[in-house]
Amino acid sequence: MTIGDLLNRQADRFGDRDALVHVDWDLRYTWSQFREECESIARGLMALGINKGDHVALWATNYPEWVIAQFATAQIGAVLVTVNPAYRTHELEYLLSQSDAAALMLIGNFRTSDYVGMLQEVAPELAHSSPGQLRSDKFPVLRNVITSTAPPSGMFSWHDLRGLGGEITPEALAQRQADCHPDDVICILYTSGTTGNPKGVMLTHHNLVANATYTKEGLLFTEEDRLCIPVPFYHCFGSVLGTLCCATAAAAMVVPSEYFEPEKALVAVEKERCTAIHGVPTMFIAELEHANFDQFDLGSLRTGIMAGSPCPIEVMRQVIDRMGCREMTVGYGLTEAAPIITLTRSDDAIERRVSTVGTAVPYVEVKIVDPDTGEEVPVGEQGELCSRSFMNMKGYYKMPEATEAAIDADSWLHTGDLATVDADGYFKITGRSKDMIIRGGENVYPREVEEFLYTNPKVADVQVIGVPDQRFGEEIMAWVSLRAGQEATEEEIMDFCRGRIAHYKVPRYVKFVSEFPMTVTGKIQKYVMREVSIQELQLEGAANIETA
């Protein structure tokens, strides 16, 4: 079914039950009220001329409007393009151009991020445009900008959008929704690419609803469950395993705050009697280490998902023992798979749930192959994990070569992750064959950071690696070779990045070198750089943390 069909089914069956609760904002929608709000915004988008297949970018933290926009765009067949709230002007400009966004919905600001200001910087024509009439040389498709705040020149407000919805009849919306097909692309989520630029993963109604459904079944969710969602919505973890997973069960989506704060997550669990909580290991560590942790009543918790980066076994044990999540699960997946590929089960033995990432979810084939030959390896041997299912992405938007590199002729998605599988079908992630860093659940490709640092006039060459970190799993480190006659400090290199690329991509460590370790053929040996860095930074303790 389509996401719009799913919303209608749950609103009809469970209309009086909580659908969306934003604890920090003291806002609450039942499923009937939530559908009504989504339909209002969907009709407003239609009034703006947003057609089936048009791309609508969404740049916001965990606002209620994010979830409403997620379902409203799906109702009219528009393609939601998610924008990382940590993006700065450099990344925003690329994404708006590459995605062919016809509209952008955004909040005003968050912490030091002035979203409206950054948009005005990359699209100065806004200041002289009427709402809905933007003409930008950089973004030839972009016409409409909708902000959650009082709108500056050239923009609509969220209130304006709701009002415009009155121009479209409920029958016209119903017809538009009926024209949507489960195999239509409905979402583009950007994930970092080895070429240095993010790639837009195209996912369909069917991809997303099916993956959320099988995840719901693994968690044993029903309409009685209430999920605390502190993970960001722009990521599959929040928008598929969070909001859509709840929708498939008519469970309540409980949003503690617009961004992760450990205390607010704990408050939400206690106040809303949440039965489940999601998070990356970093989030669970912060919650467990909170000074007032023992003062919160978390007795309602039973399950949830820990995923996004390798899960330290000891952290998983504490989540089960101290938070009371006796049925806590560990998931593995990636955006290209919509996202879950494997998941531990609620009734798995504790040893399974703390040492593996579970078994393949229903209708997903998984195999482990030799990265060099492509041949499947025997049970217990390490190789690259590949998956095949109808939930795999349609491809990368406007990147056919990258799509062919990711999905082979036999429809196997090559994850780039190294793994083993035991005789019972339980998988363990052992490393990565690709050059990706996972910092606190955020994917960072070194090439992307390297290409940015190459724009520094003092930098002659740079190589970026991930080094182990107890809090985030990995941190970013840059080995920098300066141009002849140039001098720089570590802080200067970091300052060059701050405010221009996402904060999680800014190097935590900088090492100045005159040369890099190489093979005789001139290939950079990043594993040697990592070993040297671990020793010099005395990170052996973090490097030896056992994960699933």
XYZ file of C-alpha atoms in Angstrom:
548
model
C 0.000 0.000 0.000
C 0.980 3.652 -0.251
C 1.816 5.761 2.782
C -1.431 7.681 2.249
C -3.415 4.431 2.274
C -1.652 3.413 5.486
C -2.570 6.696 7.172
C -6.216 6.357 6.163
C -6.414 2.802 7.451
C -5.036 3.673 10.867
C -7.074 6.874 11.243
C -10.236 4.914 10.409
C -9.426 2.088 12.845
C -7.711 3.943 15.696
C -8.860 7.545 15.259
C -9.084 8.372 18.981
C -5.668 6.980 19.945
C -2.519 9.108 20.170
C -0.639 9.365 16.887
C 1.950 12.125 17.415
C 3.055 13.597 20.737
C 5.725 16.297 20.909
C 6.615 16.414 24.587
C 8.778 19.537 24.560
C 6.055 21.500 22.771
C 3.130 19.994 24.705
C 1.446 19.072 21.417
C -0.717 16.007 20.854
C -2.586 14.650 17.810
C -4.857 11.624 17.682
C -4.733 9.602 14.478
C -7.873 11.386 13.241
C -6.423 14.819 14.038
C -3.094 13.886 12.511
C -4.732 12.816 9.244
C -6.736 16.050 9.167
C -3.573 18.147 9.590
C -1.694 16.150 6.950
C -4.573 16.564 4.497
C -4.639 20.316 5.101
C -0.949 20.629 4.247
C -1.258 18.206 1.324
C -3.991 20.378 -0.203
C -1.872 23.466 0.438
C 0.998 21.932 -1.529
C -1.402 21.101 -4.355
C -2.545 24.727 -4.352
C 1.079 25.787 -4.830
C 1.195 23.660 -7.953
C 3.165 20.764 -6.530
C 2.443 17.862 -8.855
C 2.868 14.108 -8.493
C 6.595 13.370 -8.801
C 7.749 16.902 -7.910
C 10.533 17.084 -5.344
C 9.944 18.844 -2.016
C 13.006 19.369 0.176
C 12.598 19.484 3.959
C 15.254 21.154 6.123
C 14.318 20.927 9.785
C 15.055 19.350 13.127
C 12.475 17.101 14.821
C 9.552 19.497 14.507
C 5.951 18.201 14.374
C 5.827 19.787 10.909
C 8.505 17.336 9.744
C 6.243 14.327 10.365
C 3.204 16.098 8.925
C 5.168 16.988 5.778
C 6.388 13.392 5.490
C 2.837 12.056 5.242
C 1.374 15.058 3.363
C 3.883 14.849 0.515
C 3.257 11.095 0.270
C -0.503 11.673 0.035
C -0.079 13.761 -3.130
C 2.735 11.708 -4.642
C 5.391 14.378 -4.191
C 8.927 13.152 -3.463
C 10.254 14.166 -0.063
C 13.932 15.176 -0.149
C 15.389 15.115 3.346
C 18.034 17.683 4.268
C 20.405 17.112 7.173
C 19.871 19.907 9.760
C 23.660 20.058 10.211
C 24.201 21.096 6.575
C 25.753 24.458 5.868
C 25.706 26.567 2.702
C 28.197 24.395 0.801
C 26.109 21.257 1.256
C 22.719 22.990 0.892
C 23.673 24.449 -2.461
C 24.718 21.049 -3.775
C 21.609 19.258 -2.520
C 19.042 21.768 -3.793
C 20.682 21.717 -7.213
C 21.295 17.972 -7.497
C 17.828 17.005 -6.211
C 15.891 19.317 -8.577
C 13.801 20.475 -5.625
C 10.696 22.417 -6.701
C 9.953 23.493 -3.128
C 11.830 23.836 0.141
C 10.220 23.654 3.563
C 12.460 24.870 6.383
C 12.556 26.130 9.935
C 14.018 29.515 10.852
C 17.034 28.541 12.912
C 18.539 26.009 15.253
C 21.364 26.787 17.669
C 23.992 28.553 15.528
C 22.349 27.523 12.241
C 20.383 30.340 10.612
C 18.575 28.329 7.963
C 16.756 31.277 6.432
C 19.996 33.264 6.342
C 21.900 30.415 4.681
C 19.175 29.995 2.060
C 19.215 33.738 1.355
C 22.986 33.503 0.937
C 22.820 30.788 -1.727
C 19.640 32.172 -3.340
C 19.855 35.987 -3.008
C 17.043 36.329 -5.568
C 14.582 35.475 -2.783
C 14.778 39.014 -1.418
C 13.267 40.364 -4.653
C 10.792 37.556 -5.346
C 7.103 37.158 -4.603
C 6.195 33.973 -2.713
C 6.042 31.074 -5.140
C 7.839 33.027 -7.871
C 11.520 32.395 -7.128
C 13.772 32.490 -10.188
C 17.320 31.411 -9.360
C 20.143 30.679 -11.782
C 21.588 28.112 -9.352
C 18.266 26.390 -8.721
C 16.201 26.629 -11.925
C 13.482 24.245 -10.661
C 13.003 25.813 -7.208
C 9.920 28.053 -6.997
C 8.372 27.735 -3.531
C 9.899 28.261 -0.103
C 7.817 27.613 3.032
C 9.110 28.491 6.483
C 7.786 27.642 9.934
C 8.515 31.209 11.121
C 7.214 34.611 10.092
C 8.123 34.545 6.395
C 10.755 36.929 5.014
C 10.491 38.194 1.436
C 9.823 35.540 -1.157
C 8.561 32.881 1.257
C 5.265 31.413 2.415
C 4.601 30.554 6.054
C 3.301 27.211 7.258
C 0.108 29.106 8.178
C -0.128 30.398 4.586
C 0.184 26.840 3.302
C -2.623 25.642 5.531
C -4.817 28.504 4.325
C -4.093 27.809 0.662
C -5.355 24.274 1.214
C -8.879 25.678 1.242
C -8.591 26.192 -2.527
C -8.383 22.431 -3.105
C -11.370 20.175 -2.452
C -11.095 16.975 -0.402
C -12.239 15.126 -3.529
C -9.296 16.482 -5.528
C -6.897 15.300 -2.828
C -8.565 11.878 -2.731
C -8.166 11.562 -6.502
C -4.514 12.574 -6.337
C -3.885 10.000 -3.628
C -5.656 7.336 -5.665
C -3.300 8.084 -8.555
C -0.291 7.127 -6.399
C 1.190 3.638 -6.850
C 3.131 1.646 -4.242
C 6.132 1.458 -6.588
C 6.357 5.244 -7.064
C 9.498 6.862 -5.672
C 8.322 8.838 -2.660
C 11.506 9.809 -0.863
C 15.103 10.757 -1.623
C 17.484 10.485 1.310
C 21.027 11.705 0.831
C 23.910 9.561 1.951
C 27.592 10.432 1.656
C 29.371 9.162 -1.427
C 32.870 7.992 -2.209
C 33.114 10.623 -4.928
C 32.920 13.317 -2.278
C 29.328 14.337 -2.995
C 26.231 12.899 -1.281
C 24.077 10.509 -3.308
C 20.274 10.662 -3.333
C 18.799 7.265 -2.462
C 15.430 6.823 -4.186
C 12.920 4.833 -2.130
C 9.302 3.912 -2.915
C 6.115 3.663 -0.857
C 6.508 -0.138 -0.988
C 10.183 -0.045 0.063
C 9.379 2.029 3.117
C 6.036 0.612 4.249
C 7.290 -2.968 3.896
C 10.521 -2.329 5.798
C 8.656 -0.498 8.552
C 6.137 -3.363 8.737
C 8.757 -6.093 9.123
C 10.541 -3.983 11.723
C 7.243 -3.540 13.594
C 6.748 -7.292 13.575
C 10.252 -7.848 14.925
C 9.523 -5.443 17.795
C 6.077 -6.997 18.394
C 4.507 -3.537 18.147
C 0.744 -3.036 18.496
C -1.504 0.003 18.899
C -0.731 -0.197 22.630
C 2.931 0.731 22.103
C 4.425 4.187 22.478
C 7.817 4.802 20.870
C 10.209 7.494 22.108
C 11.976 8.841 18.987
C 15.056 10.919 19.890
C 16.838 10.042 16.622
C 16.679 12.596 13.758
C 13.829 12.354 11.281
C 15.957 13.194 8.236
C 17.637 9.790 8.665
C 15.970 6.424 7.918
C 16.258 5.586 11.613
C 13.824 8.338 12.540
C 11.534 8.425 9.511
C 11.213 4.702 8.735
C 12.065 2.763 11.890
C 10.478 5.581 13.902
C 7.463 7.350 12.407
C 6.488 4.834 9.720
C 7.081 1.853 11.985
C 4.629 3.406 14.445
C 2.134 4.042 11.651
C 2.139 0.391 10.579
C 1.038 -0.575 14.112
C -0.952 2.589 14.953
C 1.484 3.028 17.846
C 2.144 6.507 19.240
C 5.066 8.544 17.899
C 6.518 10.287 20.964
C 9.023 13.030 20.104
C 10.922 14.217 23.191
C 12.450 17.369 21.675
C 13.587 18.891 18.394
C 17.087 17.498 18.859
C 18.582 14.864 21.128
C 18.958 15.793 24.776
C 19.365 12.811 27.130
C 17.317 14.299 29.943
C 14.408 15.185 27.651
C 14.404 11.646 26.261
C 14.217 10.239 29.793
C 11.467 12.721 30.705
C 9.470 11.662 27.646
C 9.719 7.971 28.514
C 8.509 8.603 32.055
C 5.796 11.150 31.232
C 4.324 9.337 28.221
C 4.897 5.812 29.566
C 6.835 4.841 26.471
C 7.170 1.124 25.836
C 10.048 1.494 23.375
C 12.979 3.780 22.635
C 15.336 4.024 19.668
C 18.855 5.377 19.536
C 22.422 5.082 18.348
C 24.878 3.816 20.981
C 26.043 7.381 21.704
C 22.512 8.341 22.763
C 22.073 5.361 25.066
C 25.472 6.065 26.652
C 24.431 9.687 27.322
C 21.140 8.564 28.872
C 22.781 5.934 31.078
C 25.449 8.390 32.230
C 22.991 11.209 33.009
C 23.486 12.455 36.562
C 19.782 11.977 37.404
C 19.280 8.706 35.542
C 18.216 6.773 38.646
C 15.470 9.317 39.423
C 13.457 8.482 36.296
C 10.748 5.833 36.231
C 11.489 3.827 33.090
C 9.415 0.830 34.108
C 7.183 1.073 31.035
C 10.064 0.289 28.640
C 10.366 -3.151 27.078
C 11.956 -2.807 23.616
C 13.477 -0.573 20.952
C 16.324 -0.560 18.447
C 19.991 0.235 18.936
C 21.601 0.806 15.539
C 23.373 3.386 13.384
C 26.899 2.391 14.379
C 28.583 -0.635 15.986
C 26.896 -1.382 19.301
C 29.252 -1.927 22.266
C 28.221 -5.145 23.971
C 28.539 -3.673 27.468
C 26.252 -0.759 26.542
C 23.637 -3.195 25.262
C 23.775 -5.106 28.546
C 23.258 -1.887 30.538
C 20.287 -0.855 28.377
C 18.680 -4.208 29.141
C 19.599 -4.275 32.840
C 19.401 -0.615 33.920
C 16.808 0.816 31.502
C 14.630 -2.273 31.698
C 14.541 -2.818 27.931
C 14.414 -6.584 28.325
C 13.434 -7.053 24.661
C 15.885 -4.487 23.221
C 17.009 -5.308 19.694
C 20.025 -4.508 17.531
C 19.500 -3.723 13.869
C 21.792 -3.492 10.879
C 21.059 -1.861 7.572
C 21.703 1.092 5.325
C 19.663 3.747 3.581
C 19.883 1.909 0.261
C 18.012 -1.040 1.847
C 15.212 1.154 3.286
C 17.027 0.530 5.811
C 16.844 -2.663 7.935
C 18.516 -5.822 6.593
C 18.979 -7.811 9.815
C 17.411 -7.519 13.250
C 17.647 -9.448 16.491
C 14.343 -10.716 17.786
C 12.696 -9.782 21.048
C 12.798 -13.408 22.148
C 16.424 -14.040 21.161
C 18.708 -15.145 23.960
C 20.592 -12.290 25.600
C 23.869 -13.620 24.180
C 22.512 -13.297 20.650
C 21.221 -9.792 21.246
C 24.481 -8.454 22.631
C 26.908 -10.121 20.246
C 25.203 -10.155 16.811
C 23.037 -7.955 14.598
C 20.465 -10.714 14.250
C 19.068 -12.566 11.267
C 17.682 -11.349 7.960
C 14.252 -9.718 8.201
C 11.425 -11.374 6.189
C 11.819 -11.451 2.392
C 15.442 -10.274 2.497
C 18.162 -12.533 1.122
C 21.625 -12.051 2.610
C 24.900 -13.600 1.570
C 28.561 -13.127 2.491
C 30.953 -12.991 -0.460
C 34.670 -12.725 -1.043
C 35.206 -9.027 -1.910
C 37.774 -9.937 -4.574
C 36.088 -12.873 -6.313
C 32.415 -12.301 -5.523
C 32.074 -15.954 -4.553
C 30.037 -16.830 -1.462
C 32.233 -17.791 1.497
C 31.621 -20.660 3.944
C 29.820 -20.176 7.259
C 32.053 -18.449 9.783
C 34.359 -16.827 7.233
C 34.559 -13.057 6.772
C 33.410 -11.392 3.581
C 31.290 -8.555 2.214
C 27.619 -8.588 3.203
C 25.232 -8.350 0.254
C 21.440 -8.221 0.350
C 18.660 -8.678 -2.180
C 14.975 -7.842 -1.749
C 12.101 -5.786 -3.124
C 12.980 -3.215 -0.440
C 16.270 -2.231 -2.064
C 16.380 1.288 -3.497
C 15.362 2.150 -7.045
C 18.827 3.682 -7.408
C 20.728 6.898 -6.813
C 19.059 9.993 -8.269
C 20.757 11.004 -11.544
C 23.739 8.733 -10.765
C 23.387 5.615 -12.971
C 27.051 4.627 -12.702
C 26.973 4.787 -8.903
C 23.762 2.731 -8.948
C 25.394 0.049 -11.096
C 28.362 -0.041 -8.730
C 26.070 -0.573 -5.730
C 23.558 -3.068 -7.192
C 24.913 -5.791 -9.472
C 23.267 -7.433 -12.467
C 21.647 -10.039 -10.224
C 20.047 -7.341 -8.020
C 22.407 -7.854 -5.073
C 23.095 -4.686 -3.062
C 26.768 -4.568 -2.085
C 26.944 -2.921 1.328
C 30.704 -2.550 1.604
C 30.504 -3.909 5.155
C 32.468 -6.965 6.233
C 30.599 -9.612 8.208
C 30.387 -13.234 9.239
C 27.358 -15.480 9.650
C 27.011 -18.507 11.888
C 25.242 -21.789 11.215
C 21.975 -20.419 12.653
C 21.939 -17.383 10.350
C 23.041 -14.749 12.875
C 25.272 -12.036 11.448
C 28.133 -10.135 13.058
C 29.570 -6.993 11.465
C 33.361 -7.176 11.566
C 34.459 -4.073 9.686
C 34.079 -2.097 6.476
C 35.635 -2.746 3.107
C 34.666 0.736 1.976
C 36.345 3.828 3.286
C 33.469 5.119 5.401
C 33.575 6.570 8.915
C 30.542 6.242 11.204
C 30.589 8.973 13.841
C 27.715 8.742 16.298
C 25.471 7.203 13.665
C 26.397 9.746 10.964
C 28.041 8.395 7.801
C 31.107 10.388 6.762
C 33.167 9.568 3.695
C 36.751 10.786 4.036
C 36.774 11.899 0.411
C 34.043 14.462 1.087
C 36.035 16.066 3.917
C 39.273 15.810 1.942
C 37.804 17.630 -1.047
C 36.619 20.425 1.195
C 40.017 20.761 2.906
C 41.680 20.942 -0.503
C 39.962 24.339 -0.893
C 42.181 25.691 1.905
C 45.000 27.580 0.121
C 47.538 26.381 2.674
C 46.811 22.690 2.143
C 48.845 20.788 -0.433
C 47.546 17.320 0.347
C 45.264 15.761 2.938
C 44.102 12.303 3.949
C 41.178 11.775 6.330
C 40.683 8.675 8.482
C 38.452 7.513 11.303
C 39.972 6.812 14.692
C 38.213 5.017 17.572
C 36.280 7.052 20.128
C 34.520 5.808 23.259
C 31.612 8.217 22.923
C 30.973 8.436 19.171
C 32.427 5.118 18.012
C 34.727 6.965 15.625
C 36.091 10.483 15.268
C 37.464 12.333 12.252
C 41.218 12.820 11.883
C 42.986 14.722 9.108
C 46.610 14.148 8.151
C 47.603 17.406 6.436
C 50.565 18.248 4.224
C 51.001 22.009 3.890
C 52.208 23.883 0.836
C 55.826 24.969 0.786
C 56.446 28.001 2.983
C 53.030 27.753 4.709
C 52.369 27.341 8.419
C 49.152 26.435 10.219
C 47.925 25.165 13.560
C 45.555 22.312 14.293
C 42.931 24.784 15.525
C 43.274 26.832 12.350
C 42.423 23.803 10.209
C 39.420 23.021 12.401
C 38.245 26.649 12.295
C 38.416 26.554 8.497
C 35.813 23.786 8.584
C 33.513 25.077 11.321
C 30.360 26.692 9.984
C 31.128 25.616 6.415
C 30.610 21.866 6.619
C 28.408 19.871 8.998
C 29.771 19.813 12.537
C 30.147 16.032 12.597
C 32.503 16.208 9.590
C 34.886 18.672 11.265
C 38.145 16.874 12.206
C 38.583 16.266 15.896
C 42.305 15.652 15.368
C 44.811 17.155 12.932
C 48.299 15.824 12.264
C 50.791 17.704 10.062
C 53.013 15.487 7.944
C 55.433 15.817 5.056
C 54.473 12.442 3.545
C 51.947 9.634 3.896
C 52.534 5.911 4.334
C 52.224 4.295 0.886
C 52.599 0.990 -0.887
C 55.311 0.574 -3.512
C 52.671 1.339 -6.140
C 51.839 4.662 -4.461
C 48.558 3.682 -2.789
C 47.890 5.432 0.522
C 47.883 2.968 3.431
C 45.120 4.356 5.598
C 45.195 1.345 7.888
C 48.801 2.251 8.758
C 47.753 5.864 9.395
C 45.024 4.598 11.715
C 47.419 2.337 13.646
C 49.924 5.179 14.077
C 47.187 7.588 15.163
C 45.750 5.162 17.736
C 49.192 4.819 19.294
C 50.065 8.522 19.226
C 46.665 9.610 20.569
C 46.603 6.772 23.108
C 43.244 5.481 21.879
C 43.924 1.800 22.526
C 41.092 1.625 25.072
C 38.508 2.882 22.580
C 39.934 0.630 19.857
C 39.470 -2.474 22.005
C 35.783 -1.945 22.846
C 33.905 -5.068 21.745
C 30.914 -4.471 19.501
C 28.273 -6.537 17.760
